[in-house]
Tab-separated table of C-alpha atoms in Angstrom:
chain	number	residue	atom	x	y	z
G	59	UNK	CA	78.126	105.764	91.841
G	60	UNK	CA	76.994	102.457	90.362
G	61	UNK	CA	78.080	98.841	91.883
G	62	UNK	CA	80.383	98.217	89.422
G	63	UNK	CA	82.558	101.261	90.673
G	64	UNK	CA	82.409	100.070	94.220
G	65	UNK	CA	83.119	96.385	93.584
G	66	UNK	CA	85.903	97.836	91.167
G	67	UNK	CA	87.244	100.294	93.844
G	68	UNK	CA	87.237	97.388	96.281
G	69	UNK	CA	89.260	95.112	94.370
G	70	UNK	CA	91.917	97.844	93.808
G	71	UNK	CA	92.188	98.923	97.154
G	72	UNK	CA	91.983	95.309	98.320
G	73	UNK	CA	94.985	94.364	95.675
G	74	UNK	CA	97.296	97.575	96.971
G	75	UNK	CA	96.892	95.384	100.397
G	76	UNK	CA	98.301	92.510	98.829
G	77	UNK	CA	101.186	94.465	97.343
G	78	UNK	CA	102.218	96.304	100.839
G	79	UNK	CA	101.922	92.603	101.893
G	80	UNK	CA	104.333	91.363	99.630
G	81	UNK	CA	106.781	94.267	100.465
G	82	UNK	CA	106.354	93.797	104.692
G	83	UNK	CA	107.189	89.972	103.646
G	84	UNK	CA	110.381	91.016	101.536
G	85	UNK	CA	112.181	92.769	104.428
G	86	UNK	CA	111.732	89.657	106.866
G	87	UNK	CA	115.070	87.760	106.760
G	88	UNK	CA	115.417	84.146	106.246
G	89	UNK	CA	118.320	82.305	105.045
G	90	UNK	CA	119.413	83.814	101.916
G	91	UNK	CA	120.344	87.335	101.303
G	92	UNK	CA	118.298	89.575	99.335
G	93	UNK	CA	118.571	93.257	98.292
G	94	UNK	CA	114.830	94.010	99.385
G	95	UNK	CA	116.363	92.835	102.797
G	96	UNK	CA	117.445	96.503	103.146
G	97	UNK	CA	114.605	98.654	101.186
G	98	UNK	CA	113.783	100.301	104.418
G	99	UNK	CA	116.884	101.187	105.130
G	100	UNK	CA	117.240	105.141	105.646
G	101	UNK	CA	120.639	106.575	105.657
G	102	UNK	CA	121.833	110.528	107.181
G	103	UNK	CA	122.832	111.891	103.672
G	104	UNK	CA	124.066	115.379	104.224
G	105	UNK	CA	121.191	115.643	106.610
G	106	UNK	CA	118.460	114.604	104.760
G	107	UNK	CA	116.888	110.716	105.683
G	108	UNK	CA	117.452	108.892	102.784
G	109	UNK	CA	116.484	105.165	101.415
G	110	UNK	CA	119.846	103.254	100.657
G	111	UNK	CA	118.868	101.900	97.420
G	112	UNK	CA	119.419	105.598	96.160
G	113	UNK	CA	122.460	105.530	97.186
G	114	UNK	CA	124.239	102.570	96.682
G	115	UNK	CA	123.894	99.272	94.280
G	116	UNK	CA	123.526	96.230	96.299
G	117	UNK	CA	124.616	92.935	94.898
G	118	UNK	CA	124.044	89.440	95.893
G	119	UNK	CA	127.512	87.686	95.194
G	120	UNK	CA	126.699	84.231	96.532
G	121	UNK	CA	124.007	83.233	98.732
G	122	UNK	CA	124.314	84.795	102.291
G	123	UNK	CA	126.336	88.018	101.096
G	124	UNK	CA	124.924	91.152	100.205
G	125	UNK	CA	127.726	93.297	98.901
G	126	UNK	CA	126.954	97.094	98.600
G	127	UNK	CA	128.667	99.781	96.455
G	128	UNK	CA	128.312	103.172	97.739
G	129	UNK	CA	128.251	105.583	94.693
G	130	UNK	CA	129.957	108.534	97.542
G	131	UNK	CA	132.852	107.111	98.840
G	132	UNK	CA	132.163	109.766	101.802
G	133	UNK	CA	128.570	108.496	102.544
G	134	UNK	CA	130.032	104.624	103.294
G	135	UNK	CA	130.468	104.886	107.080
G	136	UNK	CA	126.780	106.571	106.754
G	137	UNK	CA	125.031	103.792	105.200
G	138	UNK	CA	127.637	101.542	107.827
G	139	UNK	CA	125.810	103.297	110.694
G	140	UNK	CA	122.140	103.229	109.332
G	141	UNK	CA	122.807	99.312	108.945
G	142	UNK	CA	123.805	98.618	112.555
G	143	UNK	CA	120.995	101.399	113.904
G	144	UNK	CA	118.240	98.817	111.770
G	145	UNK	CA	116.717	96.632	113.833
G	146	UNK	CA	117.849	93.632	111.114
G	147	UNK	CA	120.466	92.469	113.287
G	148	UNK	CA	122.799	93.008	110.908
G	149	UNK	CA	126.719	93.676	110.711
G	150	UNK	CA	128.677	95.459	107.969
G	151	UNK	CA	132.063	94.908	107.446
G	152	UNK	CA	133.599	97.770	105.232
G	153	UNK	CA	137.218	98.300	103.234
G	154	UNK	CA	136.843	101.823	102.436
G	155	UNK	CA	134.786	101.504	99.225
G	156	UNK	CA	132.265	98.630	99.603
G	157	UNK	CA	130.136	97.201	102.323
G	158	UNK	CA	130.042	93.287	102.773
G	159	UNK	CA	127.263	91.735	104.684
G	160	UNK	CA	127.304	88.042	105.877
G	161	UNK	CA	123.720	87.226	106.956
G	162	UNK	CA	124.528	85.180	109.807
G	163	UNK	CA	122.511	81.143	109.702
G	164	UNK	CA	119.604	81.299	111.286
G	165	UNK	CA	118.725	79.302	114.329
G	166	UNK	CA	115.607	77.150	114.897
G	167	UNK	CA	114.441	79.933	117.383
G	168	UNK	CA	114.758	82.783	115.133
G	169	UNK	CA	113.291	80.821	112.280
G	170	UNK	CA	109.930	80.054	114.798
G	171	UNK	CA	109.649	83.834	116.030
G	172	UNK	CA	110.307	85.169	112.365
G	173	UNK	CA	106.875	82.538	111.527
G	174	UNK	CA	105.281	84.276	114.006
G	175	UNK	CA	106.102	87.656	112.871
G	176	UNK	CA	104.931	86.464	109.281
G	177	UNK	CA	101.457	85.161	110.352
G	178	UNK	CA	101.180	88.495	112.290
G	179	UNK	CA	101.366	90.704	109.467
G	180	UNK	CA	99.624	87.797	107.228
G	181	UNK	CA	96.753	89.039	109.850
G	182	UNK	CA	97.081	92.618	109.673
G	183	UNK	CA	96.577	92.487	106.007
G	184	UNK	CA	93.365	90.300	106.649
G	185	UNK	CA	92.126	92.844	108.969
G	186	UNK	CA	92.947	95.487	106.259
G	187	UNK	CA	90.759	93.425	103.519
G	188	UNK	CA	88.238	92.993	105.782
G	189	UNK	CA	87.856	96.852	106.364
G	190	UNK	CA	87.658	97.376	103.138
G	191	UNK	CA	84.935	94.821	102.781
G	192	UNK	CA	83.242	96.498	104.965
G	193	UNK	CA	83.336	100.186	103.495
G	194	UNK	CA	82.083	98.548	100.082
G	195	UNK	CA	79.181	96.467	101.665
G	196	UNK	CA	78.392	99.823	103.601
G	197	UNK	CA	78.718	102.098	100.237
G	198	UNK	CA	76.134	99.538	98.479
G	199	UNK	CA	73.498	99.818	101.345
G	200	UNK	CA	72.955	103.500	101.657
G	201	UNK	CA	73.126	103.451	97.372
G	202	UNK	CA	70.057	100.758	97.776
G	203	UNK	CA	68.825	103.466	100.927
G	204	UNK	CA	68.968	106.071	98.488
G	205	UNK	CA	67.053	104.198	96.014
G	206	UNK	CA	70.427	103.621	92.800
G	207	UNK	CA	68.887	99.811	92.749
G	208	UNK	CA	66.719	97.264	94.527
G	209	UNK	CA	67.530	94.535	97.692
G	210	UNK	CA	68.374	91.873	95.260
G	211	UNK	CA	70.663	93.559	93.015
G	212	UNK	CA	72.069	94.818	96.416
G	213	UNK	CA	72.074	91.266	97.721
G	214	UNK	CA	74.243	90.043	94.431
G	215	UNK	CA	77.110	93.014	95.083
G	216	UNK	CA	77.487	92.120	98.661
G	217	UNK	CA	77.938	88.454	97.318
G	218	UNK	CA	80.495	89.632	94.475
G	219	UNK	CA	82.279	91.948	97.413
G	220	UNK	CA	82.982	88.811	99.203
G	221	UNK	CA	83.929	86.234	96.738
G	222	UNK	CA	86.230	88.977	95.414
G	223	UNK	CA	87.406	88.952	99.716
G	224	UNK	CA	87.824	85.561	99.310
G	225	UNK	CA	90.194	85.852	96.571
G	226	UNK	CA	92.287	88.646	98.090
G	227	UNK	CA	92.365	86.525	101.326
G	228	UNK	CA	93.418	83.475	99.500
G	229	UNK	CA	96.289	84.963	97.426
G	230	UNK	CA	97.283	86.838	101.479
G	231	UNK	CA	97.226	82.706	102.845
G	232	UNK	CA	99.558	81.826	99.450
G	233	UNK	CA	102.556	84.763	100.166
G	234	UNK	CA	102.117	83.496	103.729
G	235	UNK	CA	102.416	79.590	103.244
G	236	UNK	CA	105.507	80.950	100.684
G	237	UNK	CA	107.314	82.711	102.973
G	238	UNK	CA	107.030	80.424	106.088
G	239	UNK	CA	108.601	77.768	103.863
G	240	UNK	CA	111.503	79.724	103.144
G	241	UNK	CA	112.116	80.955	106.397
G	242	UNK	CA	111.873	77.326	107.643
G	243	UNK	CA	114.547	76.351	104.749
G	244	UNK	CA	117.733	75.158	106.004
């Protein structure tokens, strides 16, 4: 294994933490509705756990309404129960064929714990760089050890492994500063 395939393997791994990121932030509610809202969502079809968004096109029809169409007309008070067992606080209203959600307004409160819950996760994919980091700085030490290139080369990839941190870090503090703003949006 050469340093290019660690620092290369870093910066993948370190991007897929950027991505899970990015979906953890797109299930947070704020204001406006959003069909990501319910991507983790599993509904009791015919037994088998199942995510929503295979069974149902969801619809944004104005700005705090998701509006749901169940493709099995005999799965709707389902994918009613799976909504109100979430833990999004959620309540579906249903006329036999579709689901309406009203996302109710947020209050100051739940906008300042929902923060909270953003700069907590903002952390746990910090952490999750950082471990990574770690694994590549520890990969290019025992490959100087065992002789694949000298301390200064060695010295140089540890400095590329944590600009290449830096960056993942960075773009981690953007999503966060992103999504703070719009749950503080009125």
């Amino acid at each position: 294994m050469a340093i290019e395939d660690v620092l290369e393997d870093a910066g993948a791994r370190m991007g897929k933490s950027v991505d899970a990121l990015r979906r953890e932030f797109a299930v947070i509610r704020t204001g406006r509705a959003s069909p990501q809202l319910l991507d983790s969502i599993q509904v009791s079809y015919y037994g088998a756990p199942t995510p929503l968004n295979q069974l149902a096109s969801i619809t944004v029809p104005e700005a705090r309404m998701l509006l749901i169409q169940v493709w099995d007309r005999g799965a709707v008070g389902d994918v009613e129960k799976a909504i109100l067992a979430s833990d999004l606080g959620l309540t579906p209203s249903s006329d036999g064929e579709v689901i309406r959600i009203t996302l109710p307004v947020l209050t100051e409160e739940r906008r300042r714990e929902l923060v909270k819950v953003v700069a907590r996760k903002t952390e746990e994919g910090h952490v999750a760089v950082r471990n990574i980091r770690r694994g590549a700085i520890d990969g290019l030490r025992r490959l100087e050890k065992d002789g694949e290139f000298g301390q200064d080369e060695g010295r140089r990839a540890q400095d590329q492994v944590q600009k290449i941190t830096d960056e993942f870090i960075e773009q981690m503090d953007g999503l966060r500063r992103e999504k703070e703003a719009e749950v503080l949006e009125v």
